[in-house]
mmCIF file of C-alpha atoms in Angstrom:
data_model
loop_
_atom_site.group_PDB
_atom_site.id
_atom_site.type_symbol
_atom_site.label_atom_id
_atom_site.label_comp_id
_atom_site.label_asym_id
_atom_site.label_seq_id
_atom_site.Cartn_x
_atom_site.Cartn_y
_atom_site.Cartn_z
ATOM 1 C CA MET A 1 13.569 15.773 23.532
ATOM 2 C CA LYS A 2 15.180 17.278 20.431
ATOM 3 C CA LYS A 3 13.927 15.360 17.401
ATOM 4 C CA GLU A 4 16.621 15.198 14.712
ATOM 5 C CA VAL A 5 19.073 12.845 13.015
ATOM 6 C CA LEU A 6 22.280 12.909 15.083
ATOM 7 C CA ASN A 7 24.454 10.662 12.923
ATOM 8 C CA ILE A 8 24.367 7.700 10.570
ATOM 9 C CA LEU A 9 26.701 5.229 12.258
ATOM 10 C CA SER A 10 26.817 2.639 9.500
ATOM 11 C CA LYS A 11 25.824 3.011 5.872
ATOM 12 C CA GLY A 12 26.140 -0.678 5.111
ATOM 13 C CA GLU A 13 26.230 -1.686 1.456
ATOM 14 C CA GLY A 14 25.306 0.397 -1.585
ATOM 15 C CA ASN A 15 25.701 3.662 -3.460
ATOM 16 C CA TYR A 16 25.174 6.754 -1.330
ATOM 17 C CA ASP A 17 25.745 9.489 -3.910
ATOM 18 C CA LYS A 18 23.122 12.256 -4.220
ATOM 19 C CA VAL A 19 21.128 11.126 -1.184
ATOM 20 C CA GLU A 20 18.892 13.815 0.311
ATOM 21 C CA VAL A 21 19.014 14.071 4.100
ATOM 22 C CA CYS A 22 15.701 14.269 5.968
ATOM 23 C CA PRO A 23 15.715 15.503 9.583
ATOM 24 C CA HIS A 24 12.860 13.122 10.431
ATOM 25 C CA TYR A 25 14.417 9.976 8.976
ATOM 26 C CA SER A 26 15.727 8.447 12.200
ATOM 27 C CA LEU A 27 12.266 8.697 13.804
ATOM 28 C CA CYS A 28 9.581 8.683 11.144
ATOM 29 C CA GLY A 29 8.178 5.436 9.767
ATOM 30 C CA GLY A 30 7.248 6.934 6.398
ATOM 31 C CA CYS A 31 10.476 6.077 4.545
ATOM 32 C CA SER A 32 12.699 3.025 4.780
ATOM 33 C CA MET A 33 15.325 3.520 2.057
ATOM 34 C CA LEU A 34 16.013 7.252 1.991
ATOM 35 C CA HIS A 35 19.613 6.651 3.080
ATOM 36 C CA VAL A 36 20.653 5.020 -0.209
ATOM 37 C CA SER A 37 20.666 6.329 -3.791
ATOM 38 C CA TYR A 38 17.646 5.761 -5.978
ATOM 39 C CA ASP A 39 19.565 3.511 -8.387
ATOM 40 C CA TYR A 40 20.477 1.228 -5.500
ATOM 41 C CA GLN A 41 16.882 1.247 -4.219
ATOM 42 C CA LEU A 42 15.731 -0.077 -7.598
ATOM 43 C CA LYS A 43 18.408 -2.776 -7.492
ATOM 44 C CA ILE A 44 17.247 -3.891 -4.033
ATOM 45 C CA LYS A 45 13.622 -4.094 -5.181
ATOM 46 C CA GLU A 46 14.482 -6.028 -8.332
ATOM 47 C CA GLU A 47 16.611 -8.559 -6.499
ATOM 48 C CA ALA A 48 13.992 -9.099 -3.778
ATOM 49 C CA VAL A 49 11.124 -9.720 -6.221
ATOM 50 C CA LEU A 50 13.130 -11.939 -8.576
ATOM 51 C CA LYS A 51 14.467 -14.032 -5.701
ATOM 52 C CA LEU A 52 10.901 -14.542 -4.481
ATOM 53 C CA PHE A 53 9.585 -15.642 -7.874
ATOM 54 C CA LYS A 54 12.414 -17.695 -9.329
ATOM 55 C CA VAL A 55 11.818 -20.466 -6.791
ATOM 56 C CA TYR A 56 8.523 -21.260 -8.567
ATOM 57 C CA PHE A 57 9.013 -19.968 -12.118
ATOM 58 C CA ASP A 58 11.837 -20.975 -14.450
ATOM 59 C CA ASP A 59 11.209 -18.270 -17.045
ATOM 60 C CA LEU A 60 9.566 -15.021 -15.966
ATOM 61 C CA ASN A 61 10.343 -13.096 -19.174
ATOM 62 C CA TYR A 62 11.313 -10.269 -16.872
ATOM 63 C CA GLU A 63 11.460 -6.877 -18.615
ATOM 64 C CA GLY A 64 13.079 -4.789 -15.885
ATOM 65 C CA ILE A 65 11.985 -2.086 -13.462
ATOM 66 C CA VAL A 66 10.657 1.326 -14.525
ATOM 67 C CA ARG A 67 11.827 4.333 -12.538
ATOM 68 C CA SER A 68 9.425 6.767 -10.943
ATOM 69 C CA PRO A 69 9.606 10.126 -12.768
ATOM 70 C CA GLU A 70 9.769 11.778 -9.330
ATOM 71 C CA VAL A 71 11.900 10.434 -6.493
ATOM 72 C CA TYR A 72 10.959 13.182 -4.025
ATOM 73 C CA GLN A 73 7.748 15.197 -3.583
ATOM 74 C CA TYR A 74 5.797 12.547 -5.484
ATOM 75 C CA ARG A 75 2.969 11.794 -3.055
ATOM 76 C CA ASN A 76 -0.453 13.238 -3.891
ATOM 77 C CA LYS A 77 -1.975 12.146 -0.566
ATOM 78 C CA MET A 78 -0.845 12.203 3.061
ATOM 79 C CA GLU A 79 -2.808 11.045 6.081
ATOM 80 C CA TYR A 80 -1.348 12.772 9.134
ATOM 81 C CA THR A 81 -2.153 12.012 12.772
ATOM 82 C CA PHE A 82 -2.527 14.469 15.655
ATOM 83 C CA GLY A 83 -0.738 13.476 18.829
ATOM 84 C CA ASP A 84 2.345 14.111 20.926
ATOM 85 C CA PHE A 85 5.929 12.918 20.789
ATOM 86 C CA GLU A 86 6.120 12.409 24.541
ATOM 87 C CA LYS A 87 3.142 11.947 26.833
ATOM 88 C CA GLY A 88 1.757 15.385 27.721
ATOM 89 C CA GLY A 89 4.052 17.155 25.237
ATOM 90 C CA ASP A 90 3.248 19.793 22.622
ATOM 91 C CA LEU A 91 0.804 19.051 19.821
ATOM 92 C CA GLU A 92 2.399 17.240 16.877
ATOM 93 C CA ILE A 93 0.936 16.595 13.415
ATOM 94 C CA GLY A 94 2.697 14.008 11.338
ATOM 95 C CA LEU A 95 3.497 10.313 11.213
ATOM 96 C CA HIS A 96 4.002 7.616 13.809
ATOM 97 C CA VAL A 97 7.469 7.199 15.274
ATOM 98 C CA LYS A 98 9.169 3.913 14.372
ATOM 99 C CA LYS A 99 8.339 1.153 16.881
ATOM 100 C CA LYS A 100 6.282 3.578 19.036
ATOM 101 C CA ASN A 101 2.598 3.242 18.235
ATOM 102 C CA PHE A 102 1.478 6.211 20.323
ATOM 103 C CA SER A 103 4.251 8.711 19.498
ATOM 104 C CA ILE A 104 3.826 11.216 16.662
ATOM 105 C CA VAL A 105 6.561 13.325 15.053
ATOM 106 C CA THR A 106 5.734 16.460 13.076
ATOM 107 C CA THR A 107 7.059 15.856 9.558
ATOM 108 C CA ASP A 108 7.216 19.484 8.407
ATOM 109 C CA LYS A 109 10.352 18.915 6.316
ATOM 110 C CA CYS A 110 9.279 15.654 4.673
ATOM 111 C CA LYS A 111 10.918 14.885 1.313
ATOM 112 C CA LEU A 112 7.983 12.916 -0.114
ATOM 113 C CA VAL A 113 5.463 15.764 -0.430
ATOM 114 C CA GLN A 114 5.343 19.162 -2.071
ATOM 115 C CA ASP A 115 5.906 22.344 -0.068
ATOM 116 C CA ASP A 116 2.180 23.142 -0.059
ATOM 117 C CA PHE A 117 1.489 20.144 2.192
ATOM 118 C CA LEU A 118 4.210 21.258 4.606
ATOM 119 C CA LYS A 119 2.814 24.803 4.791
ATOM 120 C CA ILE A 120 -0.680 23.481 5.520
ATOM 121 C CA LEU A 121 0.642 21.083 8.150
ATOM 122 C CA SER A 122 2.602 23.855 9.925
ATOM 123 C CA PHE A 123 -0.376 26.201 9.845
ATOM 124 C CA CYS A 124 -2.648 23.557 11.427
ATOM 125 C CA GLN A 125 -0.111 22.768 14.133
ATOM 126 C CA ASN A 126 0.306 26.441 15.081
ATOM 127 C CA TYR A 127 -3.433 27.171 14.842
ATOM 128 C CA PHE A 128 -4.571 24.394 17.170
ATOM 129 C CA ASN A 129 -1.611 24.858 19.520
ATOM 130 C CA LYS A 130 -2.626 28.477 20.085
ATOM 131 C CA LEU A 131 -6.209 27.428 20.820
ATOM 132 C CA LYS A 132 -4.924 24.624 23.086
ATOM 133 C CA ILE A 133 -7.252 22.129 21.419
ATOM 134 C CA PRO A 134 -6.534 18.587 22.699
ATOM 135 C CA HIS A 135 -5.674 15.741 20.357
ATOM 136 C CA TYR A 136 -7.519 12.439 20.509
ATOM 137 C CA LYS A 137 -6.052 10.025 23.068
ATOM 138 C CA VAL A 138 -6.561 6.439 21.960
ATOM 139 C CA MET A 139 -6.407 4.743 25.357
ATOM 140 C CA LYS A 140 -8.589 7.298 27.177
ATOM 141 C CA ARG A 141 -10.966 7.743 24.244
ATOM 142 C CA GLU A 142 -11.006 11.511 24.713
ATOM 143 C CA GLY A 143 -9.886 14.640 22.859
ATOM 144 C CA LEU A 144 -10.887 16.305 19.576
ATOM 145 C CA LEU A 145 -8.181 16.245 16.897
ATOM 146 C CA ARG A 146 -7.584 12.935 15.104
ATOM 147 C CA ASN A 147 -6.274 13.285 11.547
ATOM 148 C CA LEU A 148 -5.407 15.729 8.803
ATOM 149 C CA VAL A 149 -5.766 14.259 5.310
ATOM 150 C CA LEU A 150 -4.349 16.210 2.358
ATOM 151 C CA ARG A 151 -4.884 15.337 -1.307
ATOM 152 C CA LEU A 152 -3.463 16.994 -4.420
ATOM 153 C CA GLY A 153 -4.375 16.793 -8.075
ATOM 154 C CA LYS A 154 -0.865 16.864 -9.520
ATOM 155 C CA ASN A 155 -2.069 17.659 -13.038
ATOM 156 C CA THR A 156 -4.913 19.982 -12.012
ATOM 157 C CA GLY A 157 -3.261 21.862 -9.138
ATOM 158 C CA GLN A 158 -6.239 21.299 -6.810
ATOM 159 C CA ILE A 159 -5.893 20.633 -3.077
ATOM 160 C CA MET A 160 -8.333 18.947 -0.687
ATOM 161 C CA ILE A 161 -7.958 19.454 3.075
ATOM 162 C CA ASN A 162 -9.892 17.105 5.351
ATOM 163 C CA LEU A 163 -9.792 17.702 9.117
ATOM 164 C CA VAL A 164 -10.899 14.624 11.067
ATOM 165 C CA THR A 165 -12.102 15.091 14.655
ATOM 166 C CA THR A 166 -14.371 13.548 17.240
ATOM 167 C CA SER A 167 -17.670 15.247 18.136
ATOM 168 C CA THR A 168 -16.566 16.221 21.657
ATOM 169 C CA LEU A 169 -16.207 19.962 20.915
ATOM 170 C CA ASN A 170 -18.192 22.290 18.663
ATOM 171 C CA LEU A 171 -15.727 24.682 17.043
ATOM 172 C CA ASP A 172 -16.349 27.547 14.669
ATOM 173 C CA TYR A 173 -14.072 26.723 11.737
ATOM 174 C CA ARG A 174 -14.417 30.039 9.870
ATOM 175 C CA ASP A 175 -11.076 31.400 11.108
ATOM 176 C CA PHE A 176 -9.475 28.048 10.364
ATOM 177 C CA CYS A 177 -10.659 28.193 6.743
ATOM 178 C CA GLU A 178 -9.666 31.845 6.332
ATOM 179 C CA GLY A 179 -6.187 31.077 7.615
ATOM 180 C CA LEU A 180 -5.781 28.173 5.193
ATOM 181 C CA LEU A 181 -7.030 30.208 2.237
ATOM 182 C CA SER A 182 -4.562 33.013 3.047
ATOM 183 C CA LEU A 183 -1.542 30.696 2.730
ATOM 184 C CA ASN A 184 0.843 31.355 -0.165
ATOM 185 C CA LEU A 185 0.544 28.041 -2.012
ATOM 186 C CA ASN A 186 1.544 26.885 -5.486
ATOM 187 C CA ALA A 187 -1.667 24.889 -5.918
ATOM 188 C CA THR A 188 -5.238 26.054 -5.220
ATOM 189 C CA ILE A 189 -7.372 24.947 -2.286
ATOM 190 C CA LYS A 190 -10.615 23.658 -3.813
ATOM 191 C CA SER A 191 -12.010 21.758 -0.856
ATOM 192 C CA ILE A 192 -11.887 22.106 2.940
ATOM 193 C CA LEU A 193 -13.800 19.358 4.734
ATOM 194 C CA HIS A 194 -14.579 18.389 8.321
ATOM 195 C CA THR A 195 -15.100 14.696 9.029
ATOM 196 C CA VAL A 196 -16.491 13.528 12.369
ATOM 197 C CA ASN A 197 -15.176 10.149 13.497
ATOM 198 C CA ASP A 198 -16.168 8.866 16.951
ATOM 199 C CA SER A 199 -15.364 5.229 16.194
ATOM 200 C CA LEU A 200 -12.907 3.260 18.324
ATOM 201 C CA SER A 201 -10.989 2.271 15.204
ATOM 202 C CA GLU A 202 -7.787 4.097 14.292
ATOM 203 C CA ALA A 203 -8.957 3.982 10.675
ATOM 204 C CA ILE A 204 -10.878 7.023 9.474
ATOM 205 C CA ILE A 205 -14.571 6.128 9.635
ATOM 206 C CA PRO A 206 -16.593 9.012 8.132
ATOM 207 C CA GLU A 207 -19.635 9.162 10.400
ATOM 208 C CA ARG A 208 -20.436 12.713 9.311
ATOM 209 C CA LEU A 209 -18.928 14.921 6.597
ATOM 210 C CA GLN A 210 -19.254 18.702 6.424
ATOM 211 C CA VAL A 211 -18.045 20.909 3.583
ATOM 212 C CA LEU A 212 -16.397 23.966 5.174
ATOM 213 C CA TYR A 213 -15.279 25.507 1.879
ATOM 214 C CA GLY A 214 -15.627 24.680 -1.813
ATOM 215 C CA GLU A 215 -16.835 21.226 -2.840
ATOM 216 C CA ASP A 216 -16.535 17.686 -1.511
ATOM 217 C CA HIS A 217 -14.114 16.616 -4.252
ATOM 218 C CA ILE A 218 -11.190 17.573 -6.447
ATOM 219 C CA TYR A 219 -10.235 16.436 -9.947
ATOM 220 C CA GLU A 220 -7.158 14.768 -11.381
ATOM 221 C CA ILE A 221 -6.175 14.057 -14.996
ATOM 222 C CA VAL A 222 -4.474 10.768 -15.906
ATOM 223 C CA LEU A 223 -3.537 9.902 -19.494
ATOM 224 C CA GLY A 224 -5.919 12.552 -20.787
ATOM 225 C CA LEU A 225 -8.898 11.368 -18.719
ATOM 226 C CA LYS A 226 -10.472 13.365 -15.901
ATOM 227 C CA PHE A 227 -11.222 11.712 -12.567
ATOM 228 C CA LYS A 228 -13.266 13.009 -9.668
ATOM 229 C CA ILE A 229 -11.580 12.254 -6.344
ATOM 230 C CA SER A 230 -13.806 12.164 -3.268
ATOM 231 C CA PRO A 231 -12.353 12.293 0.267
ATOM 232 C CA PHE A 232 -12.374 8.539 0.844
ATOM 233 C CA SER A 233 -11.977 7.116 -2.659
ATOM 234 C CA PHE A 234 -8.815 5.200 -3.532
ATOM 235 C CA PHE A 235 -6.395 6.803 -5.957
ATOM 236 C CA GLN A 236 -2.764 5.834 -6.500
ATOM 237 C CA THR A 237 -0.460 8.107 -4.464
ATOM 238 C CA ASN A 238 2.136 8.700 -7.220
ATOM 239 C CA THR A 239 0.354 10.294 -10.179
ATOM 240 C CA ARG A 240 3.290 10.447 -12.597
ATOM 241 C CA ALA A 241 4.307 6.817 -11.999
ATOM 242 C CA THR A 242 0.660 5.714 -12.113
ATOM 243 C CA GLU A 243 0.496 6.897 -15.708
ATOM 244 C CA ILE A 244 3.469 4.636 -16.476
ATOM 245 C CA LEU A 245 1.770 1.748 -14.634
ATOM 246 C CA TYR A 246 -1.399 2.131 -16.708
ATOM 247 C CA GLU A 247 0.603 2.456 -19.927
ATOM 248 C CA THR A 248 2.230 -0.865 -19.010
ATOM 249 C CA VAL A 249 -1.204 -2.485 -18.609
ATOM 250 C CA ILE A 250 -2.249 -1.088 -22.012
ATOM 251 C CA ASP A 251 0.945 -2.442 -23.582
ATOM 252 C CA PHE A 252 0.408 -5.890 -22.042
ATOM 253 C CA PHE A 253 -3.180 -5.895 -23.324
ATOM 254 C CA GLY A 254 -2.083 -5.745 -26.970
ATOM 255 C CA ASP A 255 -3.994 -4.548 -30.028
ATOM 256 C CA LYS A 256 -6.864 -7.011 -30.285
ATOM 257 C CA LYS A 257 -10.175 -5.672 -28.957
ATOM 258 C CA GLY A 258 -12.278 -7.800 -26.648
ATOM 259 C CA VAL A 259 -14.381 -8.120 -23.493
ATOM 260 C CA ILE A 260 -12.510 -7.175 -20.331
ATOM 261 C CA PHE A 261 -13.229 -8.005 -16.708
ATOM 262 C CA ASP A 262 -11.538 -5.397 -14.494
ATOM 263 C CA LEU A 263 -11.766 -6.992 -11.050
ATOM 264 C CA TYR A 264 -11.064 -4.892 -7.947
ATOM 265 C CA CYS A 265 -11.562 -1.890 -10.244
ATOM 266 C CA GLY A 266 -11.791 0.763 -7.501
ATOM 267 C CA THR A 267 -12.902 4.065 -9.042
ATOM 268 C CA GLY A 268 -12.518 2.574 -12.508
ATOM 269 C CA THR A 269 -9.271 4.231 -13.551
ATOM 270 C CA ILE A 270 -7.795 1.196 -15.333
ATOM 271 C CA SER A 271 -11.199 0.334 -16.851
ATOM 272 C CA GLN A 272 -11.424 3.743 -18.439
ATOM 273 C CA VAL A 273 -7.851 4.169 -19.652
ATOM 274 C CA ILE A 274 -8.064 0.789 -21.426
ATOM 275 C CA SER A 275 -11.658 1.231 -22.674
ATOM 276 C CA LYS A 276 -10.509 2.385 -26.142
ATOM 277 C CA LYS A 277 -9.006 -1.059 -26.688
ATOM 278 C CA ALA A 278 -12.074 -2.957 -25.460
ATOM 279 C CA SER A 279 -15.424 -3.831 -26.951
ATOM 280 C CA HIS A 280 -16.847 -3.763 -23.410
ATOM 281 C CA VAL A 281 -15.420 -3.490 -19.889
ATOM 282 C CA TYR A 282 -17.063 -4.924 -16.782
ATOM 283 C CA GLY A 283 -15.587 -3.344 -13.636
ATOM 284 C CA VAL A 284 -16.269 -5.079 -10.326
ATOM 285 C CA GLU A 285 -15.661 -3.491 -6.929
ATOM 286 C CA ILE A 286 -17.028 -4.186 -3.421
ATOM 287 C CA VAL A 287 -16.964 -0.550 -2.184
ATOM 288 C CA GLN A 288 -20.152 1.254 -3.217
ATOM 289 C CA GLU A 289 -18.605 4.737 -3.037
ATOM 290 C CA ALA A 290 -15.878 3.659 -5.446
ATOM 291 C CA VAL A 291 -18.420 2.215 -7.889
ATOM 292 C CA THR A 292 -20.460 5.427 -7.743
ATOM 293 C CA SER A 293 -17.312 7.427 -8.509
ATOM 294 C CA ALA A 294 -16.421 5.069 -11.371
ATOM 295 C CA ILE A 295 -19.849 5.570 -12.968
ATOM 296 C CA GLU A 296 -19.574 9.364 -12.560
ATOM 297 C CA ASN A 297 -16.064 9.423 -14.006
ATOM 298 C CA ALA A 298 -17.087 7.365 -17.040
ATOM 299 C CA LYS A 299 -19.878 9.862 -17.756
ATOM 300 C CA LEU A 300 -17.443 12.734 -17.206
ATOM 301 C CA ASN A 301 -15.117 11.282 -19.840
ATOM 302 C CA GLY A 302 -17.875 10.328 -22.283
ATOM 303 C CA ILE A 303 -17.033 6.609 -22.023
ATOM 304 C CA THR A 304 -20.009 4.385 -22.841
ATOM 305 C CA ASN A 305 -18.510 0.884 -23.005
ATOM 306 C CA CYS A 306 -17.731 0.535 -19.289
ATOM 307 C CA GLU A 307 -20.197 -1.092 -16.892
ATOM 308 C CA PHE A 308 -19.487 -1.019 -13.158
ATOM 309 C CA LEU A 309 -20.926 -3.539 -10.705
ATOM 310 C CA CYS A 310 -20.838 -3.398 -6.914
ATOM 311 C CA GLY A 311 -20.422 -6.549 -4.855
ATOM 312 C CA ASP A 312 -18.150 -9.314 -3.650
ATOM 313 C CA ILE A 313 -15.890 -10.635 -6.408
ATOM 314 C CA ASN A 314 -17.008 -14.240 -5.796
ATOM 315 C CA GLU A 315 -20.699 -13.425 -6.084
ATOM 316 C CA ILE A 316 -20.502 -11.023 -9.020
ATOM 317 C CA VAL A 317 -18.106 -13.141 -11.096
ATOM 318 C CA SER A 318 -20.330 -16.195 -10.743
ATOM 319 C CA LYS A 319 -23.302 -14.187 -12.088
ATOM 320 C CA LEU A 320 -21.514 -12.800 -15.147
ATOM 321 C CA HIS A 321 -22.537 -14.895 -18.135
ATOM 322 C CA VAL A 322 -20.090 -13.303 -20.554
ATOM 323 C CA LYS A 323 -16.765 -14.871 -21.531
ATOM 324 C CA PRO A 324 -13.888 -12.424 -21.010
ATOM 325 C CA ASP A 325 -11.058 -12.142 -23.516
ATOM 326 C CA VAL A 326 -8.884 -10.536 -20.844
ATOM 327 C CA ILE A 327 -9.193 -10.414 -17.050
ATOM 328 C CA ILE A 328 -7.413 -7.594 -15.210
ATOM 329 C CA LEU A 329 -6.708 -8.191 -11.527
ATOM 330 C CA ASP A 330 -5.620 -5.334 -9.275
ATOM 331 C CA PRO A 331 -6.406 -6.579 -5.747
ATOM 332 C CA PRO A 332 -5.454 -5.027 -2.382
ATOM 333 C CA ARG A 333 -2.357 -6.264 -0.535
ATOM 334 C CA PRO A 334 -3.887 -9.596 0.648
ATOM 335 C CA GLY A 335 -4.200 -10.658 -3.003
ATOM 336 C CA VAL A 336 -7.086 -12.442 -4.732
ATOM 337 C CA GLY A 337 -7.236 -15.563 -2.570
ATOM 338 C CA LYS A 338 -8.055 -19.170 -3.452
ATOM 339 C CA LYS A 339 -11.850 -18.960 -3.508
ATOM 340 C CA ALA A 340 -12.088 -15.962 -5.813
ATOM 341 C CA LEU A 341 -9.209 -17.199 -7.946
ATOM 342 C CA LYS A 342 -10.966 -20.537 -8.451
ATOM 343 C CA ASN A 343 -14.028 -18.727 -9.852
ATOM 344 C CA ILE A 344 -11.809 -16.550 -12.053
ATOM 345 C CA ILE A 345 -9.955 -19.582 -13.457
ATOM 346 C CA GLU A 346 -13.268 -21.193 -14.459
ATOM 347 C CA PHE A 347 -13.792 -18.464 -17.092
ATOM 348 C CA ASN A 348 -10.810 -19.869 -19.030
ATOM 349 C CA SER A 349 -9.860 -16.356 -20.101
ATOM 350 C CA PRO A 350 -7.064 -16.507 -22.718
ATOM 351 C CA LYS A 351 -5.170 -13.686 -20.964
ATOM 352 C CA ILE A 352 -4.875 -12.358 -17.427
ATOM 353 C CA ILE A 353 -3.099 -9.130 -16.502
ATOM 354 C CA TYR A 354 -2.275 -9.086 -12.799
ATOM 355 C CA VAL A 355 -1.253 -5.803 -11.131
ATOM 356 C CA SER A 356 0.026 -6.179 -7.571
ATOM 357 C CA CYS A 357 1.510 -4.016 -4.830
ATOM 358 C CA ASN A 358 2.464 -7.108 -2.800
ATOM 359 C CA PRO A 359 4.913 -9.589 -4.427
ATOM 360 C CA ASN A 360 4.292 -12.196 -1.705
ATOM 361 C CA THR A 361 0.553 -12.603 -2.312
ATOM 362 C CA LEU A 362 1.093 -12.189 -6.052
ATOM 363 C CA ARG A 363 3.487 -15.146 -6.013
ATOM 364 C CA ASP A 364 0.951 -17.330 -4.176
ATOM 365 C CA ASP A 365 -1.796 -16.448 -6.662
ATOM 366 C CA LEU A 366 0.496 -16.995 -9.655
ATOM 367 C CA VAL A 367 1.430 -20.449 -8.383
ATOM 368 C CA MET A 368 -2.259 -21.387 -8.328
ATOM 369 C CA LEU A 369 -2.765 -19.929 -11.814
ATOM 370 C CA LYS A 370 0.255 -21.910 -13.044
ATOM 371 C CA GLU A 371 -1.193 -25.114 -11.601
ATOM 372 C CA ASN A 372 -4.343 -24.425 -13.630
ATOM 373 C CA GLY A 373 -2.661 -23.982 -16.997
ATOM 374 C CA TYR A 374 -1.502 -20.372 -17.061
ATOM 375 C CA LYS A 375 2.014 -19.344 -18.077
ATOM 376 C CA VAL A 376 3.803 -16.071 -17.305
ATOM 377 C CA ILE A 377 4.429 -14.337 -20.640
ATOM 378 C CA ARG A 378 5.720 -10.939 -19.494
ATOM 379 C CA MET A 379 6.653 -9.369 -16.162
ATOM 380 C CA LYS A 380 7.641 -5.804 -15.369
ATOM 381 C CA LEU A 381 8.128 -3.765 -12.174
ATOM 382 C CA VAL A 382 6.988 -0.135 -11.890
ATOM 383 C CA ASP A 383 8.239 1.874 -8.925
ATOM 384 C CA LEU A 384 5.394 3.914 -7.453
ATOM 385 C CA PHE A 385 6.984 4.180 -4.009
ATOM 386 C CA PRO A 386 10.531 5.647 -4.064
ATOM 387 C CA ASN A 387 12.414 5.591 -0.746
ATOM 388 C CA THR A 388 10.356 2.638 0.501
ATOM 389 C CA TYR A 389 10.597 -1.128 -0.070
ATOM 390 C CA HIS A 390 7.275 -1.257 -1.931
ATOM 391 C CA VAL A 391 6.950 -1.735 -5.694
ATOM 392 C CA GLU A 392 4.197 -2.520 -8.222
ATOM 393 C CA THR A 393 4.469 -5.687 -10.296
ATOM 394 C CA VAL A 394 2.629 -6.209 -13.592
ATOM 395 C CA VAL A 395 2.366 -9.747 -14.987
ATOM 396 C CA LEU A 396 0.837 -10.966 -18.236
ATOM 397 C CA LEU A 397 -0.372 -14.591 -18.195
ATOM 398 C CA SER A 398 -1.578 -16.712 -21.074
ATOM 399 C CA LEU A 399 -3.715 -19.843 -20.859
#
């Protein structure tokens, strides 16, 4: 089957000027709003979030939505899947086809990533096609090739390539590395990794990691601070817009120094960019690898007033015997949840800054905070995900 956009039958409502056409758009599940202009995308996101919140909050003190500096080629990470478009077809490397869980389309002309990613993707597809190496088949639990994960330090120009396979075949990857290193890229390959994943989960479970070339990490610079990025550590996918997001958090924090709890701190990026305004920062995160990275990054940047703790938010928060002046919440999509939020409320922190990628769970948590004496003082949207429906929301609450 020829995989291309044949025609857009109905454009519906909106402004369609200066819209870039992507040949994968009718099939690929990566984008959802590429068919409308960026200005109209922002309008859709604003209206959706405000409609959701105004049912529960009379005055949001809404300050608008901030544009992403890059609308295309903004992603610094892509997790591709090996597979086929039709059962028994040629090897594809790309994203899942809309509404077809087991079909993969090669996204070698994707608008969301830089050309370097597309060159690496095409090389890998051709390389493994020539060798006739089978991709992993989920239902049969057989085959070698599972994922190709690419990461880029936008401000450092460093690329990480992570090939994820099962352990069913022992390949010599020297030619593979040489081929990658011979590509004419704008950025520099600093890391080529091989991850073995024999788990039944479709998530990447790193059971064994081998460094094929370079080191097991790359670096990125955000707001003048240097961060070490390991293959499985979380880092926002839009570097330029992330800087705006963190500047928004700093602005919401204000000028008064104090003790900060940075809950769900990940690799400690927010903790460190706001550390100059704090007397002390306690970062809490449940993933040990992220905490280890946060500690390393703080040392790398010469930051001494950040302390990172590993554990469940409920358990760690209940053991902290320090009163926070500000609590920063940046939870995953499911939100904070009632149990953890109850413990957080008991600190009676004068200010809470809540950063959320999911307006629905944010609304639920804000309702509970409102019922316990908190008022929304400021609210701003920052678009980290152009051409999709997703958006980051930053809210400042006062007790």
